[in-house]
Amino acid sequence: MTSETPSECFVYITLPGQIEPVTAGRFVLSTDRRGVPEGRFVYGRSYLERANAVALDPVELKLAPRTYATASLGGVFGALRDASPDYWGRRVIQRHLAKAQPSEMEYLLSSPDDRAGALGFGLNQVPPAPKRNFNQTLELAKLQSIADAILNEEERPAPAAADDDHADAADHDQVEKLIMIGTSMGGARPKAVVEDESGLWIAKFNCPDDSWNNARVEHAMLTLARACGLTAADSRVVDVAGRDVLLVKRFDRQKAEGGYLRTRMVSALTLLRAEDTYQSRDKWSYVLLAEEVRRVCAEPGQNAAELFRRMCFNALISNVDDHPRNHAVIAKDNDWKLSPAYDLTPAVPISQERRDLAMECGDAGRFANADNLLSQSARFLLKRDEAEAIITTMEKQVQGTWYATARGAGVSERDCDKIASAFAYPGFALLLGRKA
Ligand SMILES: Nc1ncnc2c1ncn2[C@@H]1O[C@H](COP(=O)(O)OP(=O)(O)OP(=O)(O)O)[C@@H](O)[C@H]1O
Ligand SMILES: [Mg+2]
């Protein structure tokens, strides 16, 4: 596949209430004469004729008989980018294809059909049967050792060119397993998708260079978030060959007779029409996201308030990795709403006066500070006193209960010491413009 060659694929979707996908449309990715990528998407006529057809996303690709075109994001529409592998998955696919730089289309087509959301991709007009053979939780030890092997591989130079023909046959099995392990899910941390009798989970593995037991700490933060009134993904920690692994229940899949129902899902990056790059950071904003959430969600007031609570919670646990891929909206049927919160991790920056979230949260930019969070509370459809009450209550709750929650989630005393300065840090309560 050269950069001049147009490449295309079919986009499939599993419609609300269904377990089998249908073809929604066709995506073509090409480059113009100057080498600038352009993506085009068109819904299939028979798809548009379906009474139960739904749009791929709530912002860009409205159900309509037209050709959508984009030069942003390397020509990959936001909804498709969200369904495409991210840092971890790309690493695994590079290894699988023995290519240092697969094309975007190769990334899309190489990842298995366990990606977040309801979309799928393929070269046949008729979608393949949905994936049924998931790795089981019982196989976590094997998956963990494969993830370790991929991490260790980082020490060695990446393969320079395609070498598929010479792929060692004995390695084939291993490679097949590799490609299964969480490739389609986003994020940077090693992970795998696993199934038990209740449904699908994302297994997140601890890494050797983690500063603390991430599995237990993230589980504790999801528990604390729920206690603070947020909707957060279900989680538990399991012991796998003597190591802790975090299991997060997938909220975009629901076990049903004979398969899985799938929920559409797009990230806040897509809602904000932003990229995952430093240059795009001026669009990363809770305040702007609140506007989008109000526009897109069936219950604007409820969702905007929930977003406000998440912003406050992230400020109170110093979760400075709250970038827009760590927020999403989902639609099980026709209506969109915020997804449960996920990927909540505390950080311990040295500064006690000022910590910045990844997204802007008020008039003073990204400053994780109560006054700053309050400064734009009206955009979250909250009255000033309601917003103040949320902040005050949550501040007390985080300050007063983080330790017991962490210990209850099995975080060691030593790790609690390490993360202690993340919670309700002094700068959070600093008064900015207001008089004391
Ligand atoms: N419970 C869930 N159900 C469905 N999809 C999820 C769930 N949790 C996370 N995801 C999706 O998987 C992606 C990766 O998960 P997560 O953010 O937890 O991983 P990570 O590797 O820690 O990410 P990061 O690179 O932000 O540190 C998310 O961006 C989201 O799209
Ligand atoms: Mg993440």
GROMACS .gro file of C-alpha atoms and ligand atoms in nm:
model
  468
    1MET     CA    1   0.000   0.000   0.000
    2THR     CA    2   0.178   0.319  -0.110
    3SER     CA    3   0.073   0.660   0.010
    4GLU     CA    4  -0.066   0.746  -0.337
    5THR     CA    5  -0.285   0.438  -0.357
    6PRO     CA    6  -0.638   0.511  -0.250
    7SER     CA    7  -0.746   0.259   0.002
    8GLU     CA    8  -1.094   0.189   0.117
    9CYS     CA    9  -1.296  -0.029   0.344
   10PHE     CA   10  -1.651  -0.093   0.447
   11VAL     CA   11  -1.773   0.037   0.779
   12TYR     CA   12  -2.004  -0.194   0.971
   13ILE     CA   13  -2.226  -0.114   1.263
   14THR     CA   14  -2.412  -0.327   1.514
   15LEU     CA   15  -2.746  -0.154   1.544
   16PRO     CA   16  -2.925  -0.099   1.876
   17GLY     CA   17  -3.077  -0.420   2.006
   18GLN     CA   18  -2.889  -0.635   1.751
   19ILE     CA   19  -2.596  -0.871   1.785
   20GLU     CA   20  -2.506  -0.902   1.416
   21PRO     CA   21  -2.347  -0.610   1.231
   22VAL     CA   22  -2.475  -0.456   0.908
   23THR     CA   23  -2.288  -0.248   0.652
   24ALA     CA   24  -2.329   0.124   0.718
   25GLY     CA   25  -2.113   0.270   0.445
   26ARG     CA   26  -1.780   0.301   0.272
   27PHE     CA   27  -1.470   0.485   0.385
   28VAL     CA   28  -1.204   0.587   0.134
   29LEU     CA   29  -0.868   0.722   0.239
   30SER     CA   30  -0.653   0.877  -0.031
   31THR     CA   31  -0.388   1.143  -0.071
   32ASP     CA   32  -0.402   1.435  -0.307
   33ARG     CA   33  -0.116   1.539  -0.535
   34ARG     CA   34   0.051   1.730  -0.256
   35GLY     CA   35   0.044   1.420  -0.041
   36VAL     CA   36  -0.228   1.558   0.189
   37PRO     CA   37  -0.453   1.276   0.313
   38GLU     CA   38  -0.824   1.305   0.250
   39GLY     CA   39  -1.090   1.080   0.394
   40ARG     CA   40  -1.434   1.033   0.244
   41PHE     CA   41  -1.731   0.854   0.388
   42VAL     CA   42  -2.064   0.775   0.235
   43TYR     CA   43  -2.356   0.588   0.393
   44GLY     CA   44  -2.485   0.299   0.183
   45ARG     CA   45  -2.823   0.359   0.022
   46SER     CA   46  -2.969   0.042   0.170
   47TYR     CA   47  -2.842   0.146   0.511
   48LEU     CA   48  -3.013   0.484   0.484
   49GLU     CA   49  -3.334   0.306   0.390
   50ARG     CA   50  -3.337   0.107   0.714
   51ALA     CA   51  -3.599   0.229   0.956
   52ASN     CA   52  -3.361   0.163   1.246
   53ALA     CA   53  -3.049   0.324   1.093
   54VAL     CA   54  -2.846   0.541   1.330
   55ALA     CA   55  -2.562   0.786   1.264
   56LEU     CA   56  -2.205   0.674   1.335
   57ASP     CA   57  -2.156   0.971   1.565
   58PRO     CA   58  -2.360   1.262   1.700
   59VAL     CA   59  -2.155   1.546   1.551
   60GLU     CA   60  -2.006   1.487   1.212
   61LEU     CA   61  -2.150   1.201   1.009
   62LYS     CA   62  -2.524   1.275   1.017
   63LEU     CA   63  -2.750   1.026   0.844
   64ALA     CA   64  -2.773   1.173   0.494
   65PRO     CA   65  -2.718   1.068   0.133
   66ARG     CA   66  -2.402   1.272   0.080
   67THR     CA   67  -2.027   1.228   0.064
   68TYR     CA   68  -1.849   1.349   0.375
   69ALA     CA   69  -1.490   1.459   0.329
   70THR     CA   70  -1.222   1.551   0.579
   71ALA     CA   71  -0.857   1.647   0.572
   72SER     CA   72  -0.830   1.661   0.950
   73LEU     CA   73  -0.681   1.377   1.153
   74GLY     CA   74  -0.495   1.239   0.855
   75GLY     CA   75  -0.830   1.195   0.678
   76VAL     CA   76  -0.974   0.970   0.946
   77PHE     CA   77  -1.312   1.092   1.076
   78GLY     CA   78  -1.328   1.127   1.454
   79ALA     CA   79  -1.570   0.837   1.501
   80LEU     CA   80  -1.341   0.612   1.298
   81ARG     CA   81  -1.031   0.738   1.476
   82ASP     CA   82  -1.198   0.650   1.808
   83ALA     CA   83  -1.250   0.295   1.681
   84SER     CA   84  -0.892   0.273   1.562
   85PRO     CA   85  -0.605   0.141   1.774
   86ASP     CA   86  -0.420   0.385   1.995
   87TYR     CA   87  -0.069   0.380   2.138
   88TRP     CA   88  -0.074   0.028   2.284
   89GLY     CA   89  -0.263  -0.129   1.994
   90ARG     CA   90  -0.039   0.037   1.739
   91ARG     CA   91   0.266  -0.107   1.902
   92VAL     CA   92   0.123  -0.457   1.889
   93ILE     CA   93   0.012  -0.417   1.526
   94GLN     CA   94   0.352  -0.283   1.419
   95ARG     CA   95   0.497  -0.599   1.559
   96HIS     CA   96   0.232  -0.819   1.404
   97LEU     CA   97   0.278  -0.669   1.057
   98ALA     CA   98   0.657  -0.641   1.106
   99LYS     CA   99   0.627  -0.283   0.986
  100ALA     CA  100   0.756   0.027   1.156
  101GLN     CA  101   0.484   0.248   1.007
  102PRO     CA  102   0.165   0.080   0.894
  103SER     CA  103  -0.087   0.309   0.721
  104GLU     CA  104  -0.398   0.430   0.903
  105MET     CA  105  -0.605   0.189   0.694
  106GLU     CA  106  -0.380  -0.098   0.794
  107TYR     CA  107  -0.422  -0.008   1.160
  108LEU     CA  108  -0.797   0.002   1.115
  109LEU     CA  109  -0.815  -0.331   0.934
  110SER     CA  110  -0.558  -0.514   1.144
  111SER     CA  111  -0.723  -0.477   1.480
  112PRO     CA  112  -0.974  -0.736   1.594
  113ASP     CA  113  -1.341  -0.669   1.632
  114ASP     CA  114  -1.338  -0.607   2.006
  115ARG     CA  115  -1.290  -0.232   1.972
  116ALA     CA  116  -1.480   0.019   2.183
  117GLY     CA  117  -1.818   0.114   2.039
  118ALA     CA  118  -2.042  -0.039   1.775
  119LEU     CA  119  -1.832  -0.002   1.459
  120GLY     CA  120  -1.632  -0.253   1.261
  121PHE     CA  121  -1.424  -0.244   0.942
  122GLY     CA  122  -1.351  -0.483   0.660
  123LEU     CA  123  -1.291  -0.530   0.291
  124ASN     CA  124  -1.608  -0.726   0.216
  125GLN     CA  125  -1.935  -0.558   0.152
  126VAL     CA  126  -2.102  -0.815   0.373
  127PRO     CA  127  -1.980  -0.791   0.731
  128PRO     CA  128  -1.823  -1.097   0.888
  129ALA     CA  129  -1.998  -1.269   1.176
  130PRO     CA  130  -1.929  -1.093   1.504
  131LYS     CA  131  -1.627  -1.206   1.702
  132ARG     CA  132  -1.723  -1.482   1.942
  133ASN     CA  133  -1.395  -1.630   2.061
  134PHE     CA  134  -1.277  -1.394   2.330
  135ASN     CA  135  -0.985  -1.461   2.557
  136GLN     CA  136  -1.116  -1.585   2.888
  137THR     CA  137  -1.028  -1.443   3.229
  138LEU     CA  138  -0.874  -1.785   3.300
  139GLU     CA  139  -0.612  -1.708   3.036
  140LEU     CA  140  -0.495  -1.389   3.202
  141ALA     CA  141  -0.161  -1.535   3.310
  142LYS     CA  142  -0.073  -1.612   2.950
  143LEU     CA  143  -0.193  -1.271   2.834
  144GLN     CA  144   0.006  -1.098   3.103
  145SER     CA  145   0.324  -1.272   2.994
  146ILE     CA  146   0.259  -1.175   2.631
  147ALA     CA  147   0.210  -0.814   2.738
  148ASP     CA  148   0.539  -0.836   2.930
  149ALA     CA  149   0.710  -0.968   2.618
  150ILE     CA  150   0.579  -0.673   2.414
  151LEU     CA  151   0.699  -0.429   2.676
  152ASN     CA  152   1.043  -0.592   2.679
  153GLU     CA  153   1.053  -0.573   2.304
  154GLU     CA  154   1.073  -0.196   2.342
  155GLU     CA  155   1.437  -0.242   2.439
  156ARG     CA  156   1.506  -0.376   2.090
  157PRO     CA  157   1.491  -0.169   1.768
  158ALA     CA  158   1.157  -0.171   1.583
  159PRO     CA  159   1.143  -0.373   1.260
  160ALA     CA  160   1.224  -0.152   0.961
  161ALA     CA  161   1.030  -0.300   0.672
  162ALA     CA  162   0.756  -0.548   0.583
  163ASP     CA  163   0.880  -0.898   0.622
  164ASP     CA  164   0.558  -1.098   0.642
  165ASP     CA  165   0.680  -1.368   0.406
  166HIS     CA  166   0.958  -1.454   0.638
  167ALA     CA  167   0.747  -1.464   0.948
  168ASP     CA  168   0.857  -1.767   1.134
  169ALA     CA  169   0.583  -2.027   1.125
  170ALA     CA  170   0.654  -2.125   1.481
  171ASP     CA  171   0.592  -1.765   1.580
  172HIS     CA  172   0.254  -1.757   1.407
  173ASP     CA  173   0.052  -1.879   1.701
  174GLN     CA  174   0.217  -1.632   1.931
  175VAL     CA  175   0.150  -1.350   1.686
  176GLU     CA  176  -0.215  -1.446   1.659
  177LYS     CA  177  -0.242  -1.427   2.034
  178LEU     CA  178  -0.061  -1.097   2.040
  179ILE     CA  179  -0.299  -0.938   1.799
  180MET     CA  180  -0.589  -1.045   2.014
  181ILE     CA  181  -0.473  -0.870   2.321
  182GLY     CA  182  -0.645  -0.541   2.357
  183THR     CA  183  -0.517  -0.408   2.026
  184SER     CA  184  -0.839  -0.237   1.939
  185MET     CA  185  -0.887  -0.067   2.271
  186GLY     CA  186  -0.733   0.275   2.304
  187GLY     CA  187  -0.485   0.397   2.559
  188ALA     CA  188  -0.118   0.351   2.630
  189ARG     CA  189  -0.117   0.095   2.910
  190PRO     CA  190  -0.085  -0.275   2.820
  191LYS     CA  191  -0.427  -0.432   2.824
  192ALA     CA  192  -0.634  -0.721   2.700
  193VAL     CA  193  -1.003  -0.782   2.648
  194VAL     CA  194  -1.124  -1.084   2.843
  195GLU     CA  195  -1.454  -1.256   2.897
  196ASP     CA  196  -1.613  -1.426   3.193
  197GLU     CA  197  -1.966  -1.553   3.242
  198SER     CA  198  -2.095  -1.200   3.309
  199GLY     CA  199  -1.951  -1.036   2.998
  200LEU     CA  200  -1.644  -0.853   2.871
  201TRP     CA  201  -1.376  -0.679   3.075
  202ILE     CA  202  -1.070  -0.473   2.998
  203ALA     CA  203  -0.774  -0.619   3.184
  204LYS     CA  204  -0.513  -0.353   3.259
  205PHE     CA  205  -0.170  -0.489   3.349
  206ASN     CA  206   0.073  -0.332   3.590
  207CYS     CA  207   0.404  -0.223   3.434
  208PRO     CA  208   0.749  -0.264   3.587
  209ASP     CA  209   0.808   0.112   3.588
  210ASP     CA  210   0.482   0.201   3.766
  211SER     CA  211   0.537   0.414   4.075
  212TRP     CA  212   0.273   0.222   4.269
  213ASN     CA  213   0.035  -0.069   4.230
  214ASN     CA  214  -0.170   0.081   3.953
  215ALA     CA  215  -0.436  -0.188   3.945
  216ARG     CA  216  -0.530  -0.133   4.308
  217VAL     CA  217  -0.498   0.244   4.296
  218GLU     CA  218  -0.716   0.278   3.984
  219HIS     CA  219  -0.971   0.041   4.138
  220ALA     CA  220  -0.969   0.259   4.450
  221MET     CA  221  -1.025   0.576   4.242
  222LEU     CA  222  -1.322   0.423   4.060
  223THR     CA  223  -1.466   0.323   4.398
  224LEU     CA  224  -1.403   0.670   4.543
  225ALA     CA  225  -1.563   0.829   4.235
  226ARG     CA  226  -1.879   0.628   4.289
  227ALA     CA  227  -1.885   0.726   4.655
  228CYS     CA  228  -1.863   1.090   4.541
  229GLY     CA  229  -2.176   1.045   4.332
  230LEU     CA  230  -2.015   0.992   3.991
  231THR     CA  231  -2.119   0.718   3.754
  232ALA     CA  232  -1.805   0.510   3.707
  233ALA     CA  233  -1.716   0.183   3.536
  234ASP     CA  234  -1.735  -0.133   3.750
  235SER     CA  235  -1.401  -0.279   3.843
  236ARG     CA  236  -1.226  -0.545   4.047
  237VAL     CA  237  -0.870  -0.658   4.103
  238VAL     CA  238  -0.761  -1.016   4.043
  239ASP     CA  239  -0.440  -1.196   4.126
  240VAL     CA  240  -0.270  -1.332   3.818
  241ALA     CA  241   0.043  -1.536   3.877
  242GLY     CA  242   0.119  -1.334   4.189
  243ARG     CA  243   0.054  -0.995   4.029
  244ASP     CA  244  -0.249  -0.769   4.052
  245VAL     CA  245  -0.449  -0.701   3.738
  246LEU     CA  246  -0.732  -0.448   3.716
  247LEU     CA  247  -1.048  -0.566   3.545
  248VAL     CA  248  -1.280  -0.290   3.423
  249LYS     CA  249  -1.623  -0.401   3.304
  250ARG     CA  250  -1.692  -0.289   2.950
  251PHE     CA  251  -1.989  -0.053   2.945
  252ASP     CA  252  -2.011  -0.066   2.564
  253ARG     CA  253  -2.101  -0.437   2.553
  254GLN     CA  254  -2.393  -0.618   2.703
  255LYS     CA  255  -2.421  -0.992   2.703
  256ALA     CA  256  -2.735  -1.109   2.524
  257GLU     CA  257  -2.877  -1.432   2.390
  258GLY     CA  258  -2.618  -1.559   2.138
  259GLY     CA  259  -2.378  -1.266   2.147
  260TYR     CA  260  -2.325  -0.908   2.255
  261LEU     CA  261  -2.524  -0.591   2.217
  262ARG     CA  262  -2.292  -0.301   2.133
  263THR     CA  263  -2.313   0.062   2.233
  264ARG     CA  264  -2.197   0.341   2.005
  265MET     CA  265  -1.917   0.538   2.163
  266VAL     CA  266  -1.724   0.849   2.062
  267SER     CA  267  -1.454   1.023   2.259
  268ALA     CA  268  -1.454   1.382   2.376
  269LEU     CA  269  -1.177   1.438   2.122
  270THR     CA  270  -1.436   1.381   1.852
  271LEU     CA  271  -1.699   1.597   2.023
  272LEU     CA  272  -1.441   1.876   2.047
  273ARG     CA  273  -1.316   1.814   1.690
  274ALA     CA  274  -0.973   1.794   1.844
  275GLU     CA  275  -0.667   1.582   1.796
  276ASP     CA  276  -0.452   1.392   2.036
  277THR     CA  277  -0.163   1.630   1.974
  278TYR     CA  278  -0.003   1.908   2.169
  279GLN     CA  279  -0.098   2.163   1.899
  280SER     CA  280  -0.464   2.072   1.942
  281ARG     CA  281  -0.459   2.132   2.316
  282ASP     CA  282  -0.629   2.472   2.291
  283LYS     CA  283  -0.947   2.279   2.206
  284TRP     CA  284  -0.917   2.055   2.511
  285SER     CA  285  -1.166   2.211   2.746
  286TYR     CA  286  -1.429   2.097   2.994
  287VAL     CA  287  -1.617   2.418   2.932
  288LEU     CA  288  -1.636   2.356   2.557
  289LEU     CA  289  -1.710   1.991   2.623
  290ALA     CA  290  -2.002   2.093   2.845
  291GLU     CA  291  -2.146   2.284   2.548
  292GLU     CA  292  -2.110   1.979   2.324
  293VAL     CA  293  -2.256   1.749   2.587
  294ARG     CA  294  -2.555   1.981   2.622
  295ARG     CA  295  -2.606   1.979   2.247
  296VAL     CA  296  -2.565   1.608   2.195
  297CYS     CA  297  -2.708   1.438   2.504
  298ALA     CA  298  -3.075   1.360   2.545
  299GLU     CA  299  -3.063   1.490   2.902
  300PRO     CA  300  -2.842   1.798   2.888
  301GLY     CA  301  -2.882   1.913   3.249
  302GLN     CA  302  -2.802   1.577   3.401
  303ASN     CA  303  -2.502   1.514   3.178
  304ALA     CA  304  -2.355   1.863   3.210
  305ALA     CA  305  -2.376   1.834   3.590
  306GLU     CA  306  -2.214   1.491   3.577
  307LEU     CA  307  -1.931   1.637   3.368
  308PHE     CA  308  -1.889   1.914   3.625
  309ARG     CA  309  -1.861   1.651   3.902
  310ARG     CA  310  -1.598   1.460   3.701
  311MET     CA  311  -1.394   1.774   3.647
  312CYS     CA  312  -1.408   1.846   4.023
  313PHE     CA  313  -1.319   1.489   4.108
  314ASN     CA  314  -1.020   1.492   3.872
  315ALA     CA  315  -0.902   1.819   4.029
  316LEU     CA  316  -0.942   1.670   4.378
  317ILE     CA  317  -0.741   1.354   4.302
  318SER     CA  318  -0.487   1.540   4.083
  319ASN     CA  319  -0.580   1.329   3.782
  320VAL     CA  320  -0.379   1.534   3.535
  321ASP     CA  321  -0.414   1.262   3.269
  322ASP     CA  322  -0.780   1.356   3.210
  323HIS     CA  323  -0.729   1.417   2.837
  324PRO     CA  324  -1.029   1.405   2.600
  325ARG     CA  325  -0.979   1.038   2.513
  326ASN     CA  326  -1.051   0.969   2.874
  327HIS     CA  327  -1.405   1.106   2.835
  328ALA     CA  328  -1.668   0.968   2.602
  329VAL     CA  329  -2.035   0.970   2.514
  330ILE     CA  330  -2.225   0.650   2.443
  331ALA     CA  331  -2.557   0.557   2.286
  332LYS     CA  332  -2.716   0.223   2.359
  333ASP     CA  333  -3.025   0.313   2.161
  334ASN     CA  334  -3.087   0.649   2.000
  335ASP     CA  335  -2.999   0.873   2.290
  336TRP     CA  336  -2.646   0.984   2.373
  337LYS     CA  337  -2.517   1.032   2.726
  338LEU     CA  338  -2.181   1.053   2.903
  339SER     CA  339  -2.017   0.714   2.943
  340PRO     CA  340  -1.935   0.600   3.294
  341ALA     CA  341  -1.606   0.751   3.413
  342TYR     CA  342  -1.293   0.541   3.346
  343ASP     CA  343  -0.913   0.570   3.364
  344LEU     CA  344  -0.904   0.767   3.689
  345THR     CA  345  -0.549   0.793   3.816
  346PRO     CA  346  -0.400   1.021   4.081
  347ALA     CA  347  -0.072   1.203   4.020
  348VAL     CA  348   0.170   1.362   4.264
  349PRO     CA  349   0.324   1.670   4.101
  350ILE     CA  350   0.570   1.849   4.328
  351SER     CA  351   0.384   2.177   4.335
  352GLN     CA  352   0.141   2.217   4.623
  353GLU     CA  353   0.012   2.552   4.492
  354ARG     CA  354  -0.073   2.483   4.135
  355ARG     CA  355  -0.168   2.176   3.942
  356ASP     CA  356  -0.311   2.178   3.594
  357LEU     CA  357  -0.565   1.937   3.451
  358ALA     CA  358  -0.522   1.827   3.090
  359MET     CA  359  -0.833   2.024   2.988
  360GLU     CA  360  -0.930   2.383   3.055
  361CYS     CA  361  -1.177   2.411   3.338
  362GLY     CA  362  -1.245   2.781   3.386
  363ASP     CA  363  -1.135   3.143   3.348
  364ALA     CA  364  -0.790   3.057   3.485
  365GLY     CA  365  -0.731   2.789   3.224
  366ARG     CA  366  -0.641   2.439   3.339
  367PHE     CA  367  -0.577   2.532   3.702
  368ALA     CA  368  -0.724   2.258   3.924
  369ASN     CA  369  -0.866   2.506   4.170
  370ALA     CA  370  -1.210   2.543   4.328
  371ASP     CA  371  -1.255   2.906   4.224
  372ASN     CA  372  -1.152   2.827   3.871
  373LEU     CA  373  -1.395   2.536   3.849
  374LEU     CA  374  -1.672   2.762   3.975
  375SER     CA  375  -1.594   3.041   3.729
  376GLN     CA  376  -1.780   2.873   3.441
  377SER     CA  377  -2.032   2.665   3.634
  378ALA     CA  378  -2.324   2.822   3.448
  379ARG     CA  379  -2.198   2.657   3.129
  380PHE     CA  380  -2.259   2.327   3.309
  381LEU     CA  381  -2.617   2.444   3.373
  382LEU     CA  382  -2.551   2.480   3.745
  383LYS     CA  383  -2.645   2.766   3.969
  384ARG     CA  384  -2.355   2.911   4.162
  385ASP     CA  385  -2.473   2.770   4.496
  386GLU     CA  386  -2.534   2.425   4.345
  387ALA     CA  387  -2.182   2.421   4.202
  388GLU     CA  388  -2.037   2.540   4.532
  389ALA     CA  389  -2.222   2.267   4.718
  390ILE     CA  390  -2.090   2.000   4.480
  391ILE     CA  391  -1.734   2.121   4.530
  392THR     CA  392  -1.753   2.157   4.908
  393THR     CA  393  -1.915   1.818   4.960
  394MET     CA  394  -1.676   1.642   4.726
  395GLU     CA  395  -1.372   1.811   4.872
  396LYS     CA  396  -1.471   1.688   5.219
  397GLN     CA  397  -1.547   1.343   5.092
  398VAL     CA  398  -1.219   1.303   4.904
  399GLN     CA  399  -1.013   1.448   5.186
  400GLY     CA  400  -1.190   1.245   5.454
  401THR     CA  401  -1.230   0.909   5.280
  402TRP     CA  402  -0.959   0.858   5.018
  403TYR     CA  403  -0.734   0.674   5.259
  404ALA     CA  404  -0.996   0.431   5.390
  405THR     CA  405  -1.117   0.374   5.034
  406ALA     CA  406  -0.767   0.302   4.911
  407ARG     CA  407  -0.692   0.067   5.200
  408GLY     CA  408  -1.028  -0.101   5.144
  409ALA     CA  409  -0.927  -0.156   4.780
  410GLY     CA  410  -0.608  -0.324   4.898
  411VAL     CA  411  -0.366  -0.034   4.835
  412SER     CA  412  -0.068  -0.088   5.066
  413GLU     CA  413   0.027   0.156   5.341
  414ARG     CA  414   0.344   0.230   5.147
  415ASP     CA  415   0.152   0.314   4.827
  416CYS     CA  416  -0.092   0.527   5.027
  417ASP     CA  417   0.206   0.731   5.147
  418LYS     CA  418   0.317   0.773   4.787
  419ILE     CA  419  -0.020   0.896   4.661
  420ALA     CA  420  -0.128   1.094   4.970
  421SER     CA  421  -0.034   1.434   4.826
  422ALA     CA  422  -0.264   1.381   4.525
  423PHE     CA  423  -0.581   1.439   4.728
  424ALA     CA  424  -0.734   1.781   4.788
  425TYR     CA  425  -0.389   1.941   4.746
  426PRO     CA  426  -0.349   2.288   4.904
  427GLY     CA  427  -0.380   2.479   4.573
  428PHE     CA  428  -0.730   2.339   4.518
  429ALA     CA  429  -0.876   2.558   4.791
  430LEU     CA  430  -0.673   2.874   4.711
  431LEU     CA  431  -0.897   3.172   4.658
  432LEU     CA  432  -0.838   3.345   4.330
  433GLY     CA  433  -1.055   3.646   4.246
  434ARG     CA  434  -1.302   3.625   4.534
  435LYS     CA  435  -1.261   3.779   4.873
  436ALA     CA  436  -1.221   3.535   5.159
  437LIG     N1  437  -1.508   0.026   3.085
  437LIG     C1  438  -1.490   0.055   2.958
  437LIG     N2  439  -1.580   0.014   2.864
  437LIG     C2  440  -1.559   0.042   2.734
  437LIG     N3  441  -1.453   0.110   2.686
  437LIG     C3  442  -1.362   0.153   2.774
  437LIG     C4  443  -1.376   0.128   2.913
  437LIG     N4  444  -1.267   0.182   2.975
  437LIG     C5  445  -1.192   0.235   2.879
  437LIG     N5  446  -1.248   0.218   2.757
  437LIG     C6  447  -1.192   0.258   2.628
  437LIG     O1  448  -1.060   0.206   2.622
  437LIG     C7  449  -0.967   0.310   2.611
  437LIG     C8  450  -0.844   0.276   2.692
  437LIG     O2  451  -0.879   0.261   2.829
  437LIG     P1  452  -0.800   0.344   2.941
  437LIG     O3  453  -0.816   0.489   2.913
  437LIG     O4  454  -0.850   0.292   3.071
  437LIG     O5  455  -0.652   0.295   2.912
  437LIG     P2  456  -0.508   0.362   2.941
  437LIG     O6  457  -0.411   0.281   2.865
  437LIG     O7  458  -0.491   0.375   3.089
  437LIG     O8  459  -0.522   0.505   2.877
  437LIG     P3  460  -0.420   0.629   2.881
  437LIG     O9  461  -0.337   0.618   2.761
  437LIG    O10  462  -0.516   0.745   2.878
  437LIG    O11  463  -0.346   0.620   3.014
  437LIG     C9  464  -1.038   0.437   2.652
  437LIG    O12  465  -0.985   0.550   2.587
  437LIG    C10  466  -1.181   0.408   2.611
  437LIG    O13  467  -1.200   0.436   2.473
  438MG      MG  468  -0.702   0.642   2.885
   0.00000   0.00000   0.00000
